[in-house]
JSON list of C-alpha atoms in Angstrom, two decimals:
[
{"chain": "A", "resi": 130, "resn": "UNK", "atom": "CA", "xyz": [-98.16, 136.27, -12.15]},
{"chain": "A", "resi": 131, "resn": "UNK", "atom": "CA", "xyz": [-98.57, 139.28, -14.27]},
{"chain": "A", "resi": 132, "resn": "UNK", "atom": "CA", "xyz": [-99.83, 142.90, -12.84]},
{"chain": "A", "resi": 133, "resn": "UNK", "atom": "CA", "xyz": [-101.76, 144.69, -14.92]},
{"chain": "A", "resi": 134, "resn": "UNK", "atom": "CA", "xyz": [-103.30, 147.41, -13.12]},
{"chain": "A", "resi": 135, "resn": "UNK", "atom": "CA", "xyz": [-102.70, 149.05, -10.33]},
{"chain": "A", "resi": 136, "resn": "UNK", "atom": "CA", "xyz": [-106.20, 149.34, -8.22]},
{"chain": "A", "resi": 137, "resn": "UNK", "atom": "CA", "xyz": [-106.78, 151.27, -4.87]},
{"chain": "A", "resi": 138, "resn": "UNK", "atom": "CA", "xyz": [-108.40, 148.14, -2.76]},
{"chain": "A", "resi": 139, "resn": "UNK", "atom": "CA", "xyz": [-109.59, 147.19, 0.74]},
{"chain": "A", "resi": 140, "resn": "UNK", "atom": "CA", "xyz": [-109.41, 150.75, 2.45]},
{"chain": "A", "resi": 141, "resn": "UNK", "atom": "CA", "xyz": [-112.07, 153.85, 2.78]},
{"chain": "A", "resi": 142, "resn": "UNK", "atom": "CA", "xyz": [-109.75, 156.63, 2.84]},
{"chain": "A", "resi": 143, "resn": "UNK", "atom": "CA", "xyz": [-110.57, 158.93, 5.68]},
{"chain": "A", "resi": 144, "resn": "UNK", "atom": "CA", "xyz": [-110.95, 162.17, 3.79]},
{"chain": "A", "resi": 145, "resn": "UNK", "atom": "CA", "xyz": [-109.39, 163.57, 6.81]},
{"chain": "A", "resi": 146, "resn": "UNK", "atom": "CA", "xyz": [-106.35, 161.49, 6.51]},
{"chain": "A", "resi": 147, "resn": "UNK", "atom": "CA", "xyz": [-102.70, 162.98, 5.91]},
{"chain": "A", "resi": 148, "resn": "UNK", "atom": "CA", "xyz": [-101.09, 160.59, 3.83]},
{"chain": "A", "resi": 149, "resn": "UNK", "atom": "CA", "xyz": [-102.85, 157.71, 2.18]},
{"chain": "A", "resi": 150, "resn": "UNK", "atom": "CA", "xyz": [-101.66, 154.82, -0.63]},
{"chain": "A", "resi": 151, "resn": "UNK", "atom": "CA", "xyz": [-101.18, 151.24, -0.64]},
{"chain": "A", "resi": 152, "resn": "UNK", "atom": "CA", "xyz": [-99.11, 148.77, 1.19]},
{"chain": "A", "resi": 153, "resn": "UNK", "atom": "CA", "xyz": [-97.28, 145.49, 0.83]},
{"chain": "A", "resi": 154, "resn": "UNK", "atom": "CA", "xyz": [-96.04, 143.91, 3.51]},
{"chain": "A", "resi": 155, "resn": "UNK", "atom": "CA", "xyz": [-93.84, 140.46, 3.96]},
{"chain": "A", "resi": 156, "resn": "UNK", "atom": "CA", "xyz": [-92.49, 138.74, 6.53]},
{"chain": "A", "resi": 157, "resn": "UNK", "atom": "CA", "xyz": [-90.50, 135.82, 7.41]},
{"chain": "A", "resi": 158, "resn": "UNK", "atom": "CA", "xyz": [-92.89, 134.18, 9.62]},
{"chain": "A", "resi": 159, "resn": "UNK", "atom": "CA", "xyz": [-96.43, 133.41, 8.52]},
{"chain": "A", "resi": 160, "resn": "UNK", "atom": "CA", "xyz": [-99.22, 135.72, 8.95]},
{"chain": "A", "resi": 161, "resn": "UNK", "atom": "CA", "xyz": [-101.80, 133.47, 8.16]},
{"chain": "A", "resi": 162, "resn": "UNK", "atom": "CA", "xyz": [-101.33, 130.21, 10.38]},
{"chain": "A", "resi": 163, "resn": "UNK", "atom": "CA", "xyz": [-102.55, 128.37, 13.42]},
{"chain": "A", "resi": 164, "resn": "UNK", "atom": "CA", "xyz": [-101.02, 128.61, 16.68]},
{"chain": "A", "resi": 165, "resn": "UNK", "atom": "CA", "xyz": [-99.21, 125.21, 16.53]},
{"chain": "A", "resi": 166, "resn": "UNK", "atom": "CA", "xyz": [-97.10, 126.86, 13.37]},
{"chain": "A", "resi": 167, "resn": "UNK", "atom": "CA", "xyz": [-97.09, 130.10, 15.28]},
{"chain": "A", "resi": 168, "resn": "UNK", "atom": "CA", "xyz": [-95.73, 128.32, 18.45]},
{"chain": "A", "resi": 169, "resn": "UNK", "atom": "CA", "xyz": [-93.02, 126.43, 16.42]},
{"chain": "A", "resi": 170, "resn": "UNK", "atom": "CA", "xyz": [-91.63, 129.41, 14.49]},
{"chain": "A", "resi": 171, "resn": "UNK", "atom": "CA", "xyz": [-91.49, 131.37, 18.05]},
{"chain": "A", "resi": 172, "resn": "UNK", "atom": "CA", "xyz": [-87.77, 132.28, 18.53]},
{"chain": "A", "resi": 173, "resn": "UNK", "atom": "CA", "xyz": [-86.63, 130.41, 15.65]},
{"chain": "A", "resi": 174, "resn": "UNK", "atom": "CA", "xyz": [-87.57, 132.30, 12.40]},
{"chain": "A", "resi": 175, "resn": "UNK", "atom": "CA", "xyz": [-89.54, 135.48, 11.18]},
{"chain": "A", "resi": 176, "resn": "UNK", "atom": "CA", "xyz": [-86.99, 138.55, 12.41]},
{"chain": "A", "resi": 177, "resn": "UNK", "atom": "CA", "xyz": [-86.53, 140.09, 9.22]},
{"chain": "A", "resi": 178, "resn": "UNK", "atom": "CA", "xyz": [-89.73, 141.87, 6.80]},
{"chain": "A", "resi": 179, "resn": "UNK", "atom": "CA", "xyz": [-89.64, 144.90, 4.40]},
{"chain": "A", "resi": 180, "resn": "UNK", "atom": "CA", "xyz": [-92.32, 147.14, 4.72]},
{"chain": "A", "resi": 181, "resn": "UNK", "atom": "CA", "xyz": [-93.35, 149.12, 1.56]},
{"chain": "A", "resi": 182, "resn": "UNK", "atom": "CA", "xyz": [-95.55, 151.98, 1.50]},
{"chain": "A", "resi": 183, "resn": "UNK", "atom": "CA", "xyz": [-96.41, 154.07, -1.86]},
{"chain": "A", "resi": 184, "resn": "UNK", "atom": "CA", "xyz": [-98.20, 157.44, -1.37]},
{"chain": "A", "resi": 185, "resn": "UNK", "atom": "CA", "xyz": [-101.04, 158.44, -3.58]},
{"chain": "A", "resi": 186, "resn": "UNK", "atom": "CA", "xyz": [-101.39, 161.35, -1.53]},
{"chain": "A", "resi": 187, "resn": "UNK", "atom": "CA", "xyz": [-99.77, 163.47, 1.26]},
{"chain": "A", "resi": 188, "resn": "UNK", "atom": "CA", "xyz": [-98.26, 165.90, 3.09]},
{"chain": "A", "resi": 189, "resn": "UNK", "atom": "CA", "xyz": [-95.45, 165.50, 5.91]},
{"chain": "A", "resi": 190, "resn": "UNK", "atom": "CA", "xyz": [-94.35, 168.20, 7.97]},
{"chain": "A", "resi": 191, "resn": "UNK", "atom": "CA", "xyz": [-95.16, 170.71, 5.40]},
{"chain": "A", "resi": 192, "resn": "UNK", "atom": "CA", "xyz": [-93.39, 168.19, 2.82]},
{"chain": "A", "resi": 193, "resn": "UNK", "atom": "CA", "xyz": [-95.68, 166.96, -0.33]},
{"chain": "A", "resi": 194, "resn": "UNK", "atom": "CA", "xyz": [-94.70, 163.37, -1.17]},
{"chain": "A", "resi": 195, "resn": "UNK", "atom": "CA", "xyz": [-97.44, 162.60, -3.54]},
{"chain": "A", "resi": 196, "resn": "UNK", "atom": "CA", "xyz": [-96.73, 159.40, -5.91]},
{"chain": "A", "resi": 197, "resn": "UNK", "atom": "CA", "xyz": [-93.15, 158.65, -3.97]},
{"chain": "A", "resi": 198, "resn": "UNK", "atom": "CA", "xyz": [-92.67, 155.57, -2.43]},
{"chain": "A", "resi": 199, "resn": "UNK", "atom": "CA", "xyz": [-90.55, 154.02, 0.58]},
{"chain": "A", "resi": 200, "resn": "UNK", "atom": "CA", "xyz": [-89.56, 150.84, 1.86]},
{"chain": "A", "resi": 201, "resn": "UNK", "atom": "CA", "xyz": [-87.97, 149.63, 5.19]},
{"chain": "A", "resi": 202, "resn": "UNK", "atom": "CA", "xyz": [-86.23, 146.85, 5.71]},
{"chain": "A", "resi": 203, "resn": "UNK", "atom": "CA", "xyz": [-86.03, 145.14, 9.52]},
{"chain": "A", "resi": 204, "resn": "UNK", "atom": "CA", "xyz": [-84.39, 143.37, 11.44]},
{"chain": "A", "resi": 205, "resn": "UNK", "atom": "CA", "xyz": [-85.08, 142.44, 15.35]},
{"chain": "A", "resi": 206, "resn": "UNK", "atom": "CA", "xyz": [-83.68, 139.80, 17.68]},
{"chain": "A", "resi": 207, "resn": "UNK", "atom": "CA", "xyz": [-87.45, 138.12, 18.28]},
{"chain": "A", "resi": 208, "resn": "UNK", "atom": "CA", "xyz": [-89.84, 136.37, 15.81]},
{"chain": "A", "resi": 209, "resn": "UNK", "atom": "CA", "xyz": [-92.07, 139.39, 14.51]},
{"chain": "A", "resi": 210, "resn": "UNK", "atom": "CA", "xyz": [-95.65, 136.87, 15.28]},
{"chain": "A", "resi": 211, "resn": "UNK", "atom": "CA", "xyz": [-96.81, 137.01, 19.24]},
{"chain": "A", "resi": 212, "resn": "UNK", "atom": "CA", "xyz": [-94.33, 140.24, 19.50]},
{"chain": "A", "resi": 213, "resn": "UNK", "atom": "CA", "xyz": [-95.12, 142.81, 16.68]},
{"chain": "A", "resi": 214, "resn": "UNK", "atom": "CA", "xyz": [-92.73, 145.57, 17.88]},
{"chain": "A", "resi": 215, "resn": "UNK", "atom": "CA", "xyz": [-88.74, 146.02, 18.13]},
{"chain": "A", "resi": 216, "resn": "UNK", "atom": "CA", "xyz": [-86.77, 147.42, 18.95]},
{"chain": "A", "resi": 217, "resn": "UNK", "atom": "CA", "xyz": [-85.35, 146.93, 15.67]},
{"chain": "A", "resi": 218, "resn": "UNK", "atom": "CA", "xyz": [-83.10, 147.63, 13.21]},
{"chain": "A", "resi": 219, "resn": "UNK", "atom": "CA", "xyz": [-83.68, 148.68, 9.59]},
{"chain": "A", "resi": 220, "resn": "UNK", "atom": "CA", "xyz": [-82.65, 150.10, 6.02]},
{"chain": "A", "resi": 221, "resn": "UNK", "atom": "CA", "xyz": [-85.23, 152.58, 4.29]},
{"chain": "A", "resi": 222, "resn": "UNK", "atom": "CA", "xyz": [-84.71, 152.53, 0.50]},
{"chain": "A", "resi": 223, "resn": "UNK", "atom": "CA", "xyz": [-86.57, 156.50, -0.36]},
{"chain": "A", "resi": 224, "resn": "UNK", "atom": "CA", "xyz": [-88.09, 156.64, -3.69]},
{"chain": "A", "resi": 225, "resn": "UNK", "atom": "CA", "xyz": [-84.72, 158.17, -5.87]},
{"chain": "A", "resi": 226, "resn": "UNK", "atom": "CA", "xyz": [-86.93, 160.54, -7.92]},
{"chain": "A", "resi": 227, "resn": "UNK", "atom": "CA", "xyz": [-87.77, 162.77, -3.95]},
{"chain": "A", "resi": 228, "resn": "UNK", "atom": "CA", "xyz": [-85.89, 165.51, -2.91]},
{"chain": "A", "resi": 229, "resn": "UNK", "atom": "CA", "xyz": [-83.74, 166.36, -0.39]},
{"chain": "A", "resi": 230, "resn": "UNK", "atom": "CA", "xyz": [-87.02, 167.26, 1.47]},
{"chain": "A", "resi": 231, "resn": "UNK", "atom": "CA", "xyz": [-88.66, 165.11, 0.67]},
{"chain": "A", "resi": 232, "resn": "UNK", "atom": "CA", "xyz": [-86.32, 162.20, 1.28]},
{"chain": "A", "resi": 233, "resn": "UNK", "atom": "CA", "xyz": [-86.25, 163.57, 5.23]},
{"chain": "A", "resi": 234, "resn": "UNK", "atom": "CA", "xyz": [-90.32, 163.64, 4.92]},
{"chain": "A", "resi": 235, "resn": "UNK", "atom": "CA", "xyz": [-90.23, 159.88, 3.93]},
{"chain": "A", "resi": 236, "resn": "UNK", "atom": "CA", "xyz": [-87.92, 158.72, 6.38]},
{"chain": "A", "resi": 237, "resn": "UNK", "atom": "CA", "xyz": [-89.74, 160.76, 8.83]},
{"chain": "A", "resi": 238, "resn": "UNK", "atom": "CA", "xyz": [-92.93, 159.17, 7.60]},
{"chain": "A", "resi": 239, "resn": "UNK", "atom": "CA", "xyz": [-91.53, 155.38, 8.12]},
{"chain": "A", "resi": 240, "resn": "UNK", "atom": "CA", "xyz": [-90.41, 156.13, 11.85]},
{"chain": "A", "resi": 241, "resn": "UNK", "atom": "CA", "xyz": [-93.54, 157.50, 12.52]},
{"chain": "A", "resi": 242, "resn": "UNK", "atom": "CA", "xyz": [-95.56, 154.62, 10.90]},
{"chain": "A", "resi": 243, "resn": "UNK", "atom": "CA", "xyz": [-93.37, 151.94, 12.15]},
{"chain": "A", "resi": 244, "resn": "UNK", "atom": "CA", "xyz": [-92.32, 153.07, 15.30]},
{"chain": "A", "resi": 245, "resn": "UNK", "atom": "CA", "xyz": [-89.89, 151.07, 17.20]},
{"chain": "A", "resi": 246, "resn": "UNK", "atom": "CA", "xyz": [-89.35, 148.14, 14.41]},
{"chain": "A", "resi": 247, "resn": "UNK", "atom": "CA", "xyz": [-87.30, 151.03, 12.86]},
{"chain": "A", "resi": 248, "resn": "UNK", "atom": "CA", "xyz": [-85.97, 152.68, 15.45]},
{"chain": "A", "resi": 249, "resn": "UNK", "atom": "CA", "xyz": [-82.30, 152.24, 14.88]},
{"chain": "A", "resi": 250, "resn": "UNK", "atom": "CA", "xyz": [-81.99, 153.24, 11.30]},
{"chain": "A", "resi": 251, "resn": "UNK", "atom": "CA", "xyz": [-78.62, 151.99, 9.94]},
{"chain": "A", "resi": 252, "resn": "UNK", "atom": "CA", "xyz": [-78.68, 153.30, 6.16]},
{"chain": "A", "resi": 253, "resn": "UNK", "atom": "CA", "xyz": [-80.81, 155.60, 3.90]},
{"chain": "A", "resi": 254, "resn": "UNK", "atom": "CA", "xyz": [-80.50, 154.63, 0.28]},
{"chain": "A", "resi": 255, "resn": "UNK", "atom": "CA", "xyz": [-82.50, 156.13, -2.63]},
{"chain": "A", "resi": 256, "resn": "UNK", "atom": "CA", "xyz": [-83.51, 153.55, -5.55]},
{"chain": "A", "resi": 257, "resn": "UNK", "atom": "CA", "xyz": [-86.62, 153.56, -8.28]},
{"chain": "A", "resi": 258, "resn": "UNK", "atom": "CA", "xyz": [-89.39, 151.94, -6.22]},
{"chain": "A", "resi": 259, "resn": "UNK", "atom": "CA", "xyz": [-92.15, 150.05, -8.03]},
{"chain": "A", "resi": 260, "resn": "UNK", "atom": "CA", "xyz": [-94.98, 149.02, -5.87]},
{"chain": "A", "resi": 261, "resn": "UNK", "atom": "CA", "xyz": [-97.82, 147.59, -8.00]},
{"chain": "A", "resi": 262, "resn": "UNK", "atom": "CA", "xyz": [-100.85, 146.11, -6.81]},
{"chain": "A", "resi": 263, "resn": "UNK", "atom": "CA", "xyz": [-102.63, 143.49, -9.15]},
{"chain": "A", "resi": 264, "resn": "UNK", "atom": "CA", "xyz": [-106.34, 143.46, -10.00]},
{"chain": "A", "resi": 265, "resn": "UNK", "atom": "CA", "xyz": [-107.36, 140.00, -8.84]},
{"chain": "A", "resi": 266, "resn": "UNK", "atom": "CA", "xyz": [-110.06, 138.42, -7.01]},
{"chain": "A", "resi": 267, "resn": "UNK", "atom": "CA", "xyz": [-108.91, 137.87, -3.98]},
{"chain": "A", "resi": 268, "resn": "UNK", "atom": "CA", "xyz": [-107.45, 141.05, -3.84]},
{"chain": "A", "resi": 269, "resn": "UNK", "atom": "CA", "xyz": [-103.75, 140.04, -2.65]},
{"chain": "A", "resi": 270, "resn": "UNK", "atom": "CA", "xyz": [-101.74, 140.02, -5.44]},
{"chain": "A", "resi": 271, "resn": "UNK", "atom": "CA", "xyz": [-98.81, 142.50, -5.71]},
{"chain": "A", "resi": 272, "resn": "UNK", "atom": "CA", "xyz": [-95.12, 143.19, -6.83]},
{"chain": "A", "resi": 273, "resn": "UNK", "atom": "CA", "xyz": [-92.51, 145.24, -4.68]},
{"chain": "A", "resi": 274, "resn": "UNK", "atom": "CA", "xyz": [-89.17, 146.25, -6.62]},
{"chain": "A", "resi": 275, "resn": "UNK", "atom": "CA", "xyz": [-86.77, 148.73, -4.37]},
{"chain": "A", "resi": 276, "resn": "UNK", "atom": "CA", "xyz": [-83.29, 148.06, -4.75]},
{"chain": "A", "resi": 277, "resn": "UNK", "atom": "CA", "xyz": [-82.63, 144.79, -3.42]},
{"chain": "A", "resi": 278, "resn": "UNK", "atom": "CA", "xyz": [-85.53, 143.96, -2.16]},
{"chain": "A", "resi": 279, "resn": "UNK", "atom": "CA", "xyz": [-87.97, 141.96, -4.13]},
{"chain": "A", "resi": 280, "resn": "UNK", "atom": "CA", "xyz": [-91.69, 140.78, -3.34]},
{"chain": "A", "resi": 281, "resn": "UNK", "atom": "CA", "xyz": [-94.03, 139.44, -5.27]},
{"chain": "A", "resi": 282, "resn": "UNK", "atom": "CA", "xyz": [-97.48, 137.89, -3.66]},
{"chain": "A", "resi": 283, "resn": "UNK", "atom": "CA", "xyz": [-100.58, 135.81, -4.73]},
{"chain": "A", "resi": 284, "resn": "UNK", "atom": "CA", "xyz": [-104.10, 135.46, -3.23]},
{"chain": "A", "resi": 285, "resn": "UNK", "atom": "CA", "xyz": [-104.15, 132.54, -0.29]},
{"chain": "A", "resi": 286, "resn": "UNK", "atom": "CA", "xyz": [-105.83, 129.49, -1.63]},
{"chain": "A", "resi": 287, "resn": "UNK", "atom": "CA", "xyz": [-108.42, 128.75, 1.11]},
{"chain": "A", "resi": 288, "resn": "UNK", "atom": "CA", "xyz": [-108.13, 124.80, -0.34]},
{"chain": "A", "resi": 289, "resn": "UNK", "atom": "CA", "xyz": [-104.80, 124.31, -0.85]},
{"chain": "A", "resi": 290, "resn": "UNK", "atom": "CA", "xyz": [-102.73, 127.27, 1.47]},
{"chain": "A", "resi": 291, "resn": "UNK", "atom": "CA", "xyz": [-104.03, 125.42, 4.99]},
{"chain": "A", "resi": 292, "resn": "UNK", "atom": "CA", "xyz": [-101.95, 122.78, 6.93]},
{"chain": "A", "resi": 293, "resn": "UNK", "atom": "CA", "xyz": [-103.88, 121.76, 9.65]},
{"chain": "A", "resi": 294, "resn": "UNK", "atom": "CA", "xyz": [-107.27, 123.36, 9.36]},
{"chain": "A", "resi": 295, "resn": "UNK", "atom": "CA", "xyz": [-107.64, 126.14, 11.72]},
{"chain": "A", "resi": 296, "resn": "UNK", "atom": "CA", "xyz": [-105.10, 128.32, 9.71]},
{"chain": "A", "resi": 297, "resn": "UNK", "atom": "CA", "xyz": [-106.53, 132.39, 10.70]},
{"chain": "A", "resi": 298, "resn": "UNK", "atom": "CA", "xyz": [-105.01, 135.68, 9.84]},
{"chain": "A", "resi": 299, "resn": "UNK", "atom": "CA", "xyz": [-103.30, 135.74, 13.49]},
{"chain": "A", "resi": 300, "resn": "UNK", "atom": "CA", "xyz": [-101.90, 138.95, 13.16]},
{"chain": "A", "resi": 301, "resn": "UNK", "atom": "CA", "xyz": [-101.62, 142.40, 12.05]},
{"chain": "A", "resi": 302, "resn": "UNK", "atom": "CA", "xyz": [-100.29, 144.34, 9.89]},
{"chain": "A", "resi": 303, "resn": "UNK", "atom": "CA", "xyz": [-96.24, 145.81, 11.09]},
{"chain": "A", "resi": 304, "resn": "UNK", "atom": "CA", "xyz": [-97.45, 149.31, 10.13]},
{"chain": "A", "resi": 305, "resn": "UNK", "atom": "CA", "xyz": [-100.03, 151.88, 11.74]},
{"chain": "A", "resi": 306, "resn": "UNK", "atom": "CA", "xyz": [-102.79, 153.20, 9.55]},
{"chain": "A", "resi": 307, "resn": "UNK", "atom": "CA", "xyz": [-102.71, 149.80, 7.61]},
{"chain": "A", "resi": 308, "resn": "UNK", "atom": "CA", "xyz": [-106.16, 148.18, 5.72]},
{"chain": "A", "resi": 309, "resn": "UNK", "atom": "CA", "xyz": [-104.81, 144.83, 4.54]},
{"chain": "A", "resi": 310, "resn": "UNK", "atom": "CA", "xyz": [-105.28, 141.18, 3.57]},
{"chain": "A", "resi": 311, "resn": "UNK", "atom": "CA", "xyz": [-103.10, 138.26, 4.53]},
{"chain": "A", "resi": 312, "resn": "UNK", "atom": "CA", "xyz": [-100.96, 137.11, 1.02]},
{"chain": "A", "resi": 313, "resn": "UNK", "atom": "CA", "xyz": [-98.62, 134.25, 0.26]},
{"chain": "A", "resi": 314, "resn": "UNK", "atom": "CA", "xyz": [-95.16, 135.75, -0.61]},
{"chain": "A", "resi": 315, "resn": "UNK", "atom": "CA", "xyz": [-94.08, 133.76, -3.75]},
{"chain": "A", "resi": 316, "resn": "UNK", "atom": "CA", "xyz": [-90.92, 135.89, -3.55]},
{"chain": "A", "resi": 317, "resn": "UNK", "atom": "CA", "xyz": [-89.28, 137.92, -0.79]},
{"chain": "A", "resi": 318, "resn": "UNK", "atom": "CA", "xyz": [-86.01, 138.39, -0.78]},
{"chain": "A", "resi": 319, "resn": "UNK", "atom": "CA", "xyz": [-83.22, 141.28, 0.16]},
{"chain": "A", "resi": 320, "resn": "UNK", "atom": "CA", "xyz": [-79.80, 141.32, -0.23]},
{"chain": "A", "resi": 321, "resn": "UNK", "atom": "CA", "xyz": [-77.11, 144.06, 1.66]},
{"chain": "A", "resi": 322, "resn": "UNK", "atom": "CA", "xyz": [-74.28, 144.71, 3.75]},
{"chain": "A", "resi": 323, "resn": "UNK", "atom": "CA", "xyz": [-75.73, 147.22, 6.83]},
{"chain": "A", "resi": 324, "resn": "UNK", "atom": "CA", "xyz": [-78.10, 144.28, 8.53]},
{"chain": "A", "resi": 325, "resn": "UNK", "atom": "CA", "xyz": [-75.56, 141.60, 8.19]},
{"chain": "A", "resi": 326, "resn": "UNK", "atom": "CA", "xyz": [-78.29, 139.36, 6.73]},
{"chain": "A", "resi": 327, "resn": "UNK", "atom": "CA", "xyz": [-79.73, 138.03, 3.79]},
{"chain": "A", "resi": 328, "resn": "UNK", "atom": "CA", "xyz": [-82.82, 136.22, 3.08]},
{"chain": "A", "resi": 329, "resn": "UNK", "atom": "CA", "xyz": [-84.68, 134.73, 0.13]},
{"chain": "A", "resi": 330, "resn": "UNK", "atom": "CA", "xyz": [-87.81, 133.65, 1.97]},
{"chain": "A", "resi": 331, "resn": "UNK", "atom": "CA", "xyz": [-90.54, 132.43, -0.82]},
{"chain": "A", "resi": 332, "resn": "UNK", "atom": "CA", "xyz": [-93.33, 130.04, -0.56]},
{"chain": "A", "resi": 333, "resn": "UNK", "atom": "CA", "xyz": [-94.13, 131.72, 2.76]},
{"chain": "A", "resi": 334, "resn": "UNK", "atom": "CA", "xyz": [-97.90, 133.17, 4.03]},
{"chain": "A", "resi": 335, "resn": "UNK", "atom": "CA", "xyz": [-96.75, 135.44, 5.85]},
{"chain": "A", "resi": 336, "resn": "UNK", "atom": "CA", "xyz": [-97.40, 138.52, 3.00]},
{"chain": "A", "resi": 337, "resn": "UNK", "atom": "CA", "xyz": [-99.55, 141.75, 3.70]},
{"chain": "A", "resi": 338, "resn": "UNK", "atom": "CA", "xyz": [-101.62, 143.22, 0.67]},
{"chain": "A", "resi": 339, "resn": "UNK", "atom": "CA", "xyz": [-103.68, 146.58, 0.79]},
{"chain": "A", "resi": 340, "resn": "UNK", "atom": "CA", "xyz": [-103.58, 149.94, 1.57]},
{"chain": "A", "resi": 341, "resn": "UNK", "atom": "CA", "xyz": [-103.13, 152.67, 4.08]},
{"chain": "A", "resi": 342, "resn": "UNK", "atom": "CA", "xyz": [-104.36, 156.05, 5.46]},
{"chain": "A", "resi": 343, "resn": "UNK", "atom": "CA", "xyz": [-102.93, 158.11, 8.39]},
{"chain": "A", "resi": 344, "resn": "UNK", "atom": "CA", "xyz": [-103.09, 161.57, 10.24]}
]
């Protein structure tokens, strides 16, 4: 899959809105599914996701952060399906080209967006972030580089992405603020020392794709 241009999709910004930009989301657990496959991976799989956000626009506490981006990495003790929240642990990867300030306005952002799925933050580390979403039809195709995490997604297949028929988007987006359609992940995979885990999680539906706006 190749991206060639990045497209603001799904999401009529509230002009009101603080920050705003697109999102990419993947999980280890599907997000599109039925609740036989939801049941079975209960407890079992789908405790780890990265969460990437890149800001088009935005201002946080008095911080601009405009064309940055961010990325947190989690890790919880339950299967992020039926329970969407932590607590959790995580690593946020900040954009390397922010600030001082601004590196404390993104982190700041990501606790406030993700709330308790981040709320024991084990490492801050700075990397180039690329966050590209693809123009394509079905409006869920994007790449995520940050360090060592890497995501790339594809539009579902509504022929040949089912299993048993009654496959839905069963649940939301991690985030708050979040606009998004359900993706396959043909890639998502992370690789460091602070979580004590790995993954390399492809082939999975269980992918976010879209964008975000927030107070």
């Amino acid at each position: 899959m190749s991206c060639l241009l990045l497209v603001p999709i799904l999401l009529s910004f509230d002009s009101s809105a603080t920050v705003r930009g697109q999102y990419v989301e993947a999980r280890t657990c599907d997000v599109f599914t039925g609740s036989c496959f939801a049941n079975a991976d209960t407890g079992l799989t789908g405790k780890n996701a990265a969460l990437a956000w890149k800001v088009e626009s935005g201002t946080v506490a008095g911080t601009k952060i405009d064309g940055l981006g961010v990325v947190a990495v989690v890790s919880v003790s339950e299967t992020l399906g039926l329970k969407q929240t932590g607590p959790g642990r995580a690593v946020v990867i900040v954009d390397d080209r922010a600030t001082k300030a601004q590196r404390e306005a993104l982190v700041k952002f990501v606790k406030a967006q993700a709330g308790t799925l981040v709320g024991e933050v084990v490492a801050v580390h700075t990397a180039p972030i690329d966050l590209t979403i693809c123009k394509c039809d079905g409006e869920g195709c994007a790449t995520l580089t940050a360090g060592t995490v890497k995501v790339a997604t594809r539009c579902l297949d509504p022929d040949h992405d089912k299993a048993c028929g009654n496959e839905t988007t069963m649940y939301p987006p991690l985030a708050r603020g979040v606009a998004a359609k359900a993706a396959l992940a043909v890639e998502h995979t992370f690789t460091g020392k602070e979580l004590n885990e790995t993954w390399n999680d492809a082939g999975r539906r269980g992918a976010f794709v879209g964008t975000f706006a927030t107070r």
